[in-house]
Short mmCIF file of C-alpha atoms in Angstrom, two decimals:
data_model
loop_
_atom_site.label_atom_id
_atom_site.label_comp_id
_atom_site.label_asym_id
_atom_site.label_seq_id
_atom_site.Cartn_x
_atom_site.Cartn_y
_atom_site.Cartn_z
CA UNK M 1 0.00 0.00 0.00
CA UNK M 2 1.82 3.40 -0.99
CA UNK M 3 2.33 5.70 1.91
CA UNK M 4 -0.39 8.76 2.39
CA UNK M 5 1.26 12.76 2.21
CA UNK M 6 2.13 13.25 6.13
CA UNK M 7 -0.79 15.24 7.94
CA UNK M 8 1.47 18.73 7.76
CA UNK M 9 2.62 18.35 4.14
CA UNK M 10 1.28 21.08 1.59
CA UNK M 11 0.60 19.33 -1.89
CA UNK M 12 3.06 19.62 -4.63
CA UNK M 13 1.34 19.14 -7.04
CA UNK M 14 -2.62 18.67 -6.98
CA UNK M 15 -5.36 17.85 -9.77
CA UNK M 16 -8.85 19.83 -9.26
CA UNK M 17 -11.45 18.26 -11.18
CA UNK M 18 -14.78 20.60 -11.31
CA UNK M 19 -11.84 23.58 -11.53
CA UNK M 20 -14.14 25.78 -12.86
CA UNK M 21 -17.17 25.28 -10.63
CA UNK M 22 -18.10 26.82 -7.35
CA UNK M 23 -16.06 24.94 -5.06
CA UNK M 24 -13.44 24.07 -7.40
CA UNK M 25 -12.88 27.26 -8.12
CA UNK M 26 -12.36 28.53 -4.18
CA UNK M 27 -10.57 25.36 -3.55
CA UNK M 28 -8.15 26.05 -6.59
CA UNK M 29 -7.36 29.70 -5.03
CA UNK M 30 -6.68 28.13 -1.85
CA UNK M 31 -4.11 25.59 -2.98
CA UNK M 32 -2.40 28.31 -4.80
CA UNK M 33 -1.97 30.41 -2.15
CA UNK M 34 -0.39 27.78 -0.60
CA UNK M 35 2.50 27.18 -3.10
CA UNK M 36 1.04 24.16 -4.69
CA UNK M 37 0.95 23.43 -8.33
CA UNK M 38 -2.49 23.24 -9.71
CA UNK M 39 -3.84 21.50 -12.66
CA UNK M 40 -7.42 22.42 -13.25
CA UNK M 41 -9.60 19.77 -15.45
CA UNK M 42 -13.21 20.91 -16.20
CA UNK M 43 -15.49 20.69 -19.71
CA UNK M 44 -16.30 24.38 -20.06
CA UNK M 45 -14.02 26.51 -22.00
CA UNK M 46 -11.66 28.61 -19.88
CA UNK M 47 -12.58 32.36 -21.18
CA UNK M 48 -16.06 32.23 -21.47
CA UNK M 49 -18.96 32.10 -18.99
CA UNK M 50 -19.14 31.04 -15.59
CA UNK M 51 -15.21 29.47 -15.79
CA UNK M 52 -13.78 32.65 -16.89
CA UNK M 53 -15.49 34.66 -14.13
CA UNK M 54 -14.88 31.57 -11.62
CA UNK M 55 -11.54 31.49 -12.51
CA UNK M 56 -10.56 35.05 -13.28
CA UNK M 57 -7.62 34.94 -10.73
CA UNK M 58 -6.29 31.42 -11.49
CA UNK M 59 -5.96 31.60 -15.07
CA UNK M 60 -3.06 33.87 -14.94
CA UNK M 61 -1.43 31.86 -11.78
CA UNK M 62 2.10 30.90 -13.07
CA UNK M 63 1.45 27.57 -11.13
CA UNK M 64 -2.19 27.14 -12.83
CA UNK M 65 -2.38 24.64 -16.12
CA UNK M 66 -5.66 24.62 -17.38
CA UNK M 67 -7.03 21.09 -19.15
CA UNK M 68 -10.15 21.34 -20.41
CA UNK M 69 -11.76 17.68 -21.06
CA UNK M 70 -14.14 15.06 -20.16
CA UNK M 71 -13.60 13.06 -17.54
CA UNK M 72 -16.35 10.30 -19.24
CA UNK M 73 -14.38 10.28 -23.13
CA UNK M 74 -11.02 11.90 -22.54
CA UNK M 75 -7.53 10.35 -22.47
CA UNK M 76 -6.71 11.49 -18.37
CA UNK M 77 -2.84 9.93 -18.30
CA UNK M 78 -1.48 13.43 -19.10
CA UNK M 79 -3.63 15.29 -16.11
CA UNK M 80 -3.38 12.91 -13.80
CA UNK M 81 0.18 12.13 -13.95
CA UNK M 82 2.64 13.38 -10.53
CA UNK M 83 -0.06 14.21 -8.74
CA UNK M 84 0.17 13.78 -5.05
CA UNK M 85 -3.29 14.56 -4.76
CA UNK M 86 -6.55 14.51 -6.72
CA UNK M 87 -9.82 16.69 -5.68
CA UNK M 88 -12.49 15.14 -7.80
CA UNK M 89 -15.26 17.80 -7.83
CA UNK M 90 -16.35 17.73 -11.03
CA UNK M 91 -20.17 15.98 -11.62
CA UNK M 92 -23.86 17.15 -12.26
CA UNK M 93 -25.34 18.49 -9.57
CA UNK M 94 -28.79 19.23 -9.07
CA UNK M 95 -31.99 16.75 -7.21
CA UNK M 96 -34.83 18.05 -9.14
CA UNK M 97 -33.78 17.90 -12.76
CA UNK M 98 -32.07 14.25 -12.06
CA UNK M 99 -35.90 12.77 -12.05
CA UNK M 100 -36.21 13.71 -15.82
CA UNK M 101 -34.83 12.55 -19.07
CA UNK M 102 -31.51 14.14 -18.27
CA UNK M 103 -30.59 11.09 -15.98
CA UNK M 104 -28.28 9.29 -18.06
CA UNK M 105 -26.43 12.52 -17.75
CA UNK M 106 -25.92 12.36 -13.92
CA UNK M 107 -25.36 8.88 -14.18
CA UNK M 108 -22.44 9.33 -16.84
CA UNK M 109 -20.76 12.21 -15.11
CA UNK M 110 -21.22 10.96 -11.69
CA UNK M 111 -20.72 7.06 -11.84
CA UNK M 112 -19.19 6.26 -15.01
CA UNK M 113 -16.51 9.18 -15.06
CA UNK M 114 -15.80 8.54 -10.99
CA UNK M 115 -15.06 5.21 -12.28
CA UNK M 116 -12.34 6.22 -15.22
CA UNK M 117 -10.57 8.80 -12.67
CA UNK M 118 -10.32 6.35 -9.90
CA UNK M 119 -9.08 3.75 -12.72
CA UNK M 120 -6.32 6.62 -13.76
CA UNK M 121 -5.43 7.70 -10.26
CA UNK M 122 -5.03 3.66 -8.97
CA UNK M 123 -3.08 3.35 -12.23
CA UNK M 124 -0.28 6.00 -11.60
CA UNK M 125 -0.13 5.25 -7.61
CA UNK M 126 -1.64 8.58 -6.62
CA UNK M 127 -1.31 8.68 -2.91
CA UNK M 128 -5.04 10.28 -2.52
CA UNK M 129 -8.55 10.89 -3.89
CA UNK M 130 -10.49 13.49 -2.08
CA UNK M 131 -14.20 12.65 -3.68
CA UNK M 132 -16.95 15.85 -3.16
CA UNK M 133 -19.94 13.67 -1.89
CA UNK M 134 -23.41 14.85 -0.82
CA UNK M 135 -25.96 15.12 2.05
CA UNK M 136 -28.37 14.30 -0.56
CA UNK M 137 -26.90 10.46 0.11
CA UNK M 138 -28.74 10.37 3.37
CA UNK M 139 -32.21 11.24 2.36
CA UNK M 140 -35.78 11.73 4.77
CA UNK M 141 -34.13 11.81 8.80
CA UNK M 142 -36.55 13.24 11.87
CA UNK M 143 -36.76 16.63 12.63
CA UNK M 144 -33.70 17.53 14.85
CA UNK M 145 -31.90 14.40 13.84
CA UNK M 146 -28.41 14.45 13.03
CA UNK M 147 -26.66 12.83 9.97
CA UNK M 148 -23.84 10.14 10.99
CA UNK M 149 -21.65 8.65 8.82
CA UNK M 150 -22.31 5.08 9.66
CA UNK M 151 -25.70 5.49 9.80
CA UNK M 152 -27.95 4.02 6.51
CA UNK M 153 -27.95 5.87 3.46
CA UNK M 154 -31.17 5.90 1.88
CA UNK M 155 -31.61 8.58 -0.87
CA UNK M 156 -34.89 9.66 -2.11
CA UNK M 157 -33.27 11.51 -5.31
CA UNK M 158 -31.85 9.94 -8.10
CA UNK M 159 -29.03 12.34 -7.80
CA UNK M 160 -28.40 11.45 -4.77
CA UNK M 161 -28.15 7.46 -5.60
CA UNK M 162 -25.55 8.59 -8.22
CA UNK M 163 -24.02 10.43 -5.75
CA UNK M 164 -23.86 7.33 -3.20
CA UNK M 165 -22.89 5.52 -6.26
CA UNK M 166 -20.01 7.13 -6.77
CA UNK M 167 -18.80 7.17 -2.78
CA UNK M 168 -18.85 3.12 -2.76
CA UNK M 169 -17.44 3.04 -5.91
CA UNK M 170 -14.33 5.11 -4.59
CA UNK M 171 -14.23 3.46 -1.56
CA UNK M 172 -14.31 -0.16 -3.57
CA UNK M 173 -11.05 0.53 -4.69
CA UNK M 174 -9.22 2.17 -1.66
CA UNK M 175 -10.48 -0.94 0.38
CA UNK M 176 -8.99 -3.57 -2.00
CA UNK M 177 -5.99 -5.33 -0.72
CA UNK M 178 -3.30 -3.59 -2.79
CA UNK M 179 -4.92 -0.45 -3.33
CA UNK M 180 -2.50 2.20 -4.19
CA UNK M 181 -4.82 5.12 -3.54
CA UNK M 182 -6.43 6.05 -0.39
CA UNK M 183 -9.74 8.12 -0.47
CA UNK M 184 -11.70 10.76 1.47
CA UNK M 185 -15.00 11.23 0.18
CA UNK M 186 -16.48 14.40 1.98
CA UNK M 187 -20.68 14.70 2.00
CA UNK M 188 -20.89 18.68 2.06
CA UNK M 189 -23.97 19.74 3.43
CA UNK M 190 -25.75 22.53 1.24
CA UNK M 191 -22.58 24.75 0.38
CA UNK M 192 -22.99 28.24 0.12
CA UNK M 193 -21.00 31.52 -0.96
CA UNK M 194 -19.42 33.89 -3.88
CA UNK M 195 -19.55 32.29 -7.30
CA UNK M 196 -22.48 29.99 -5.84
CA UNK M 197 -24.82 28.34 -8.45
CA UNK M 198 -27.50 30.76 -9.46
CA UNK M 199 -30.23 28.06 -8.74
CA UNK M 200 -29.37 27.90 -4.89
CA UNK M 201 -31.53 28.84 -2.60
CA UNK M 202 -29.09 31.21 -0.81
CA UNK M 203 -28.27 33.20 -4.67
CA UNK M 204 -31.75 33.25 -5.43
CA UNK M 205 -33.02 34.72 -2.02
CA UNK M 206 -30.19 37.52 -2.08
CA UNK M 207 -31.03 38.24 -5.92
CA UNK M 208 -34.54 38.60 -4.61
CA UNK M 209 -33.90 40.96 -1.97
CA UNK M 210 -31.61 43.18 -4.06
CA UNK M 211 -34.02 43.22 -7.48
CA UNK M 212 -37.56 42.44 -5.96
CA UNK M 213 -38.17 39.67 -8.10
CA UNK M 214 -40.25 37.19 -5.82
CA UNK M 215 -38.85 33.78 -4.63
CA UNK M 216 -40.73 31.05 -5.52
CA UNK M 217 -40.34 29.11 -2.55
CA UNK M 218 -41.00 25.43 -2.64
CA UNK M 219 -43.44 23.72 0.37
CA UNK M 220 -44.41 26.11 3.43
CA UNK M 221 -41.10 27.51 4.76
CA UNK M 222 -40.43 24.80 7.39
CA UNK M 223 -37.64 22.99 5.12
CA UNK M 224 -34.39 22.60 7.03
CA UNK M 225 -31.05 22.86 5.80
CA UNK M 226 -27.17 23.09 7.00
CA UNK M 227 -25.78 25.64 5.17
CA UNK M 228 -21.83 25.67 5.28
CA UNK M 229 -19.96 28.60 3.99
CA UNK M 230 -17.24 27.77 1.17
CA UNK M 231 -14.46 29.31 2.88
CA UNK M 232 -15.22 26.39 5.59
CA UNK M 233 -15.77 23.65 3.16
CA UNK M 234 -12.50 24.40 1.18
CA UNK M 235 -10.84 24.06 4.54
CA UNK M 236 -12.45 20.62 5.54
CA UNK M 237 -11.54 19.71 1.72
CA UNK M 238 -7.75 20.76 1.64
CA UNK M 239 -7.46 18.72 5.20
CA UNK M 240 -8.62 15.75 3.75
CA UNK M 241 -5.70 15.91 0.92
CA UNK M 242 -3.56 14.49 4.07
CA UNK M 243 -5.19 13.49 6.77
CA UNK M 244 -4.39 9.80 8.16
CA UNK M 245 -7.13 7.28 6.44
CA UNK M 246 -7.35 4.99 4.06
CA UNK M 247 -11.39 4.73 2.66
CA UNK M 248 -13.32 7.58 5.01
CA UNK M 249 -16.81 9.04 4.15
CA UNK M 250 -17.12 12.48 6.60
CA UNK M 251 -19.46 15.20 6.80
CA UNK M 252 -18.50 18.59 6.39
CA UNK M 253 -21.35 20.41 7.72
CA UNK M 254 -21.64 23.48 9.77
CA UNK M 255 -24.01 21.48 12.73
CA UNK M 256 -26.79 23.61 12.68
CA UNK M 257 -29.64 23.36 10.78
CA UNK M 258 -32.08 26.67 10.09
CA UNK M 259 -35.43 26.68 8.20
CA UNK M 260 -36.41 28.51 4.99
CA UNK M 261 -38.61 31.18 6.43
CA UNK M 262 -35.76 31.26 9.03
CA UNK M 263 -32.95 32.24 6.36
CA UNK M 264 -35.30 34.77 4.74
CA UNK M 265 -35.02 36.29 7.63
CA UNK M 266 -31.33 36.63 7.83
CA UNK M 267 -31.06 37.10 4.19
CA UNK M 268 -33.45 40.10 4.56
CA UNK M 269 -31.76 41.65 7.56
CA UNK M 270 -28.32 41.82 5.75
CA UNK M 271 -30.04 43.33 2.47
CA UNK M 272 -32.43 45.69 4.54
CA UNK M 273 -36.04 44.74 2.92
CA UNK M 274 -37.72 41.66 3.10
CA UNK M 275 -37.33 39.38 0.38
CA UNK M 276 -40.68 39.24 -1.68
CA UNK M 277 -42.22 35.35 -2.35
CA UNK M 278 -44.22 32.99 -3.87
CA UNK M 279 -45.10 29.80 -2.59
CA UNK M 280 -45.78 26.07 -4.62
CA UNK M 281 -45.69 22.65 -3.90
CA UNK M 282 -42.90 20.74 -2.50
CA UNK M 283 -40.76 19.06 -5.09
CA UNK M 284 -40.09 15.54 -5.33
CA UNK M 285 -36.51 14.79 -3.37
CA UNK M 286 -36.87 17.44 -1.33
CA UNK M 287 -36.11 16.47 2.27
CA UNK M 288 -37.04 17.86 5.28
CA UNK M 289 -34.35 18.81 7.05
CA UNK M 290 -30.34 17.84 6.53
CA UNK M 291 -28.02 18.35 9.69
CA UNK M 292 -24.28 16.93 10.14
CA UNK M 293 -23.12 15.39 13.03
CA UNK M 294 -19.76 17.12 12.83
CA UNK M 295 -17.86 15.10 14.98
CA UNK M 296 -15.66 12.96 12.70
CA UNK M 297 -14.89 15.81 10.86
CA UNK M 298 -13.10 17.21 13.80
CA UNK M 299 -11.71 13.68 14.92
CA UNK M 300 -9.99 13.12 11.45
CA UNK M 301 -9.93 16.15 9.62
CA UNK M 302 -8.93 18.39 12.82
CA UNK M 303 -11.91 20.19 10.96
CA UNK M 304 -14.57 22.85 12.62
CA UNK M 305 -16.96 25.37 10.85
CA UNK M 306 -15.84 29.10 11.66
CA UNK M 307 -18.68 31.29 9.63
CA UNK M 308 -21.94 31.20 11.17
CA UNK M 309 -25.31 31.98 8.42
CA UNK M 310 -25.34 35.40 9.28
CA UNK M 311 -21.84 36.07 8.81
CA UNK M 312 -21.72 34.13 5.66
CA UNK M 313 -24.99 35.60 3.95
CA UNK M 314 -23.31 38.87 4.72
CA UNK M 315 -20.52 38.04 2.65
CA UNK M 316 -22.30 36.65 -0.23
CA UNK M 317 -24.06 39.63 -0.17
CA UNK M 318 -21.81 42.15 -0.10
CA UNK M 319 -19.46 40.04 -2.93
CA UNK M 320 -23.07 39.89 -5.15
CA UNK M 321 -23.18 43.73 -4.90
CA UNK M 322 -19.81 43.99 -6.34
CA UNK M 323 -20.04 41.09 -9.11
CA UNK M 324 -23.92 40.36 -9.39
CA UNK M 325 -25.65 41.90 -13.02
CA UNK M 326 -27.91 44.59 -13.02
CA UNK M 327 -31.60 42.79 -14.09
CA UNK M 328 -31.02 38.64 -12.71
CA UNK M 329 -33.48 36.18 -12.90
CA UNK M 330 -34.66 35.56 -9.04
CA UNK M 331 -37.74 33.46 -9.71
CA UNK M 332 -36.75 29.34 -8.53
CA UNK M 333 -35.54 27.21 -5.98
CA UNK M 334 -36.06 27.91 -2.51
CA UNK M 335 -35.37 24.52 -0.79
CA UNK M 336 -32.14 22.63 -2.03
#
């Protein structure tokens, strides 16, 4: 079995799958800050869109090389190759569109392409896969429940079976006998922040407040979520790169768990107006309520949230002011 990076080593080089998405993108600035070599791997093309904004400070990095492929067609030898970690991050997210006829699309990116990298990575001997998981794995718990790692996962999405999928799939390979790479997959509960996706709840409420669109807000209000700030989730993720395990699942969530009508509340309070809304039917995979238990986190990872909602909606908000466009569509999700 090859030897895992020492808990206090910094990366030398790293792969970021996802590069140009929300948390790939945060994650990428964060490993570049701290001196490692990044090679970025994502679909989209680097100057347009989403991954040129995403990535507007990367791209010019000295120690950034862009690679833009697919992780489900692509020859991955070249990307892959030194790398004493890889972050795979890329996949389709989303619970609500996953029902529909674009399934074979989540299965593709989320299963099959899993499945090639961890193929690549075992080939080449990389010490460690760091896999971005879901809470969506867990599905329906009780109100006030929390989420353990060992407890069944039952999801009620078929994005988050792919999602599940994917975790034993990883974990298949770090538990064989003569596995050569060890893996982390983190299930990051409801991730929020700058450069979010503009179908979050969190994006849409703040776009709401600031353009008076209404939020179509999905079931009464009473939907529970974790939210966890990227700043902390890039943390959790860039601990796993080297912390001592072999095939871990952990929950990176901020432990407390706050309502819909709740965060409207703190959303409008930072933006200074109440954020106008419609209401509709619950969706199907919608839970109730998502809530870590953060306690392996902080037994393996060393790993606790620092950015309460408040703090963190503040942020968002006052990075949308600066970056957001001047007429958005707010109208959509208010429960993921």
């Amino acid at each position: 079995m090859e030897p895992v990076l020492p808990c206090d080593a910094v990366p030398g080089r790293a792969l970021v799958t996802g590069v140009a998405g929300f948390i790939g993108s945060h994650l990428c600035d964060a490993l570049l800050h701290r001196g490692t070599r990044v090679v970025g791997l994502d679909r989209l093309p680097p100057d347009r869109g989403s991954a040129a904004a995403n990535l507007r400070s990367s791209l010019s990095h000295p120690a950034f090389d862009y690679v833009r492929a697919d992780l489900r067609y692509d020859d991955l030898a070249t990307a892959v190759a030194g790398a004493d970690v890889v972050f795979h991050l890329a996949g389709q997210p989303g619970v609500r569109p996953s029902w529909g006829e674009a399934f074979p699309e989540y299965l593709t990116c989320n299963v099959l392409a899993t499945h090639r990298l961890m193929t690549e990575c075992e080939r080449q001997h990389v010490p460690r896969l760091v896999l971005a998981s879901s809470s969506s794995v867990y599905g329906q718990i009780a109100a006030g429940d929390r989420c353990r790692e060992d407890a069944p996962a039952r999801p009620v999405s078929p994005y988050g079976v792919t999602k599940l999928a994917a975790e034993q799939l990883c974990l298949a390979f770090a538990r064989h006998p003569t596995a050569a790479t060890s893996v982390v997959a983190l299930r990051y509960f409801t991730v929020y922040g700058p450069r979010q996706r503009a179908d979050m709840l969190i994006d849409r409420a703040l776009r709401a407040a600031l353009y008076g669109a209404p939020l179509r807000v999905f079931g009464d209000g009473s939907a529970r979520r974790d939210f966890t700030y990227v700043d902390d989730v890039v943390s959790a993720t860039l601990a796993a790169a080297t912390a001592e395990a072999q095939a871990e699942v952990i929950n990176v969530g901020g432990g407390r768990s706050v309502s819909v009508t709740e965060l409207l509340e703190v959303v409008g309070q930072a933006a200074g107006v109440s954020v106008p809304t419609s209401s509709t039917h619950a969706q199907p995979g919608d839970v109730g309520a998502t809530l870590a238990d953060p306690r392996k986190a902080g037994e393996i990872l060393g790993w606790k949230p620092h950015v309460d909602v408040t703090t963190g909606v503040s942020r968002h908000l006052a990075w949308m002011r600066q970056h957001a466009p001047d007429s958005p569509d707010t109208a959509g999700e208010a429960a993921s």
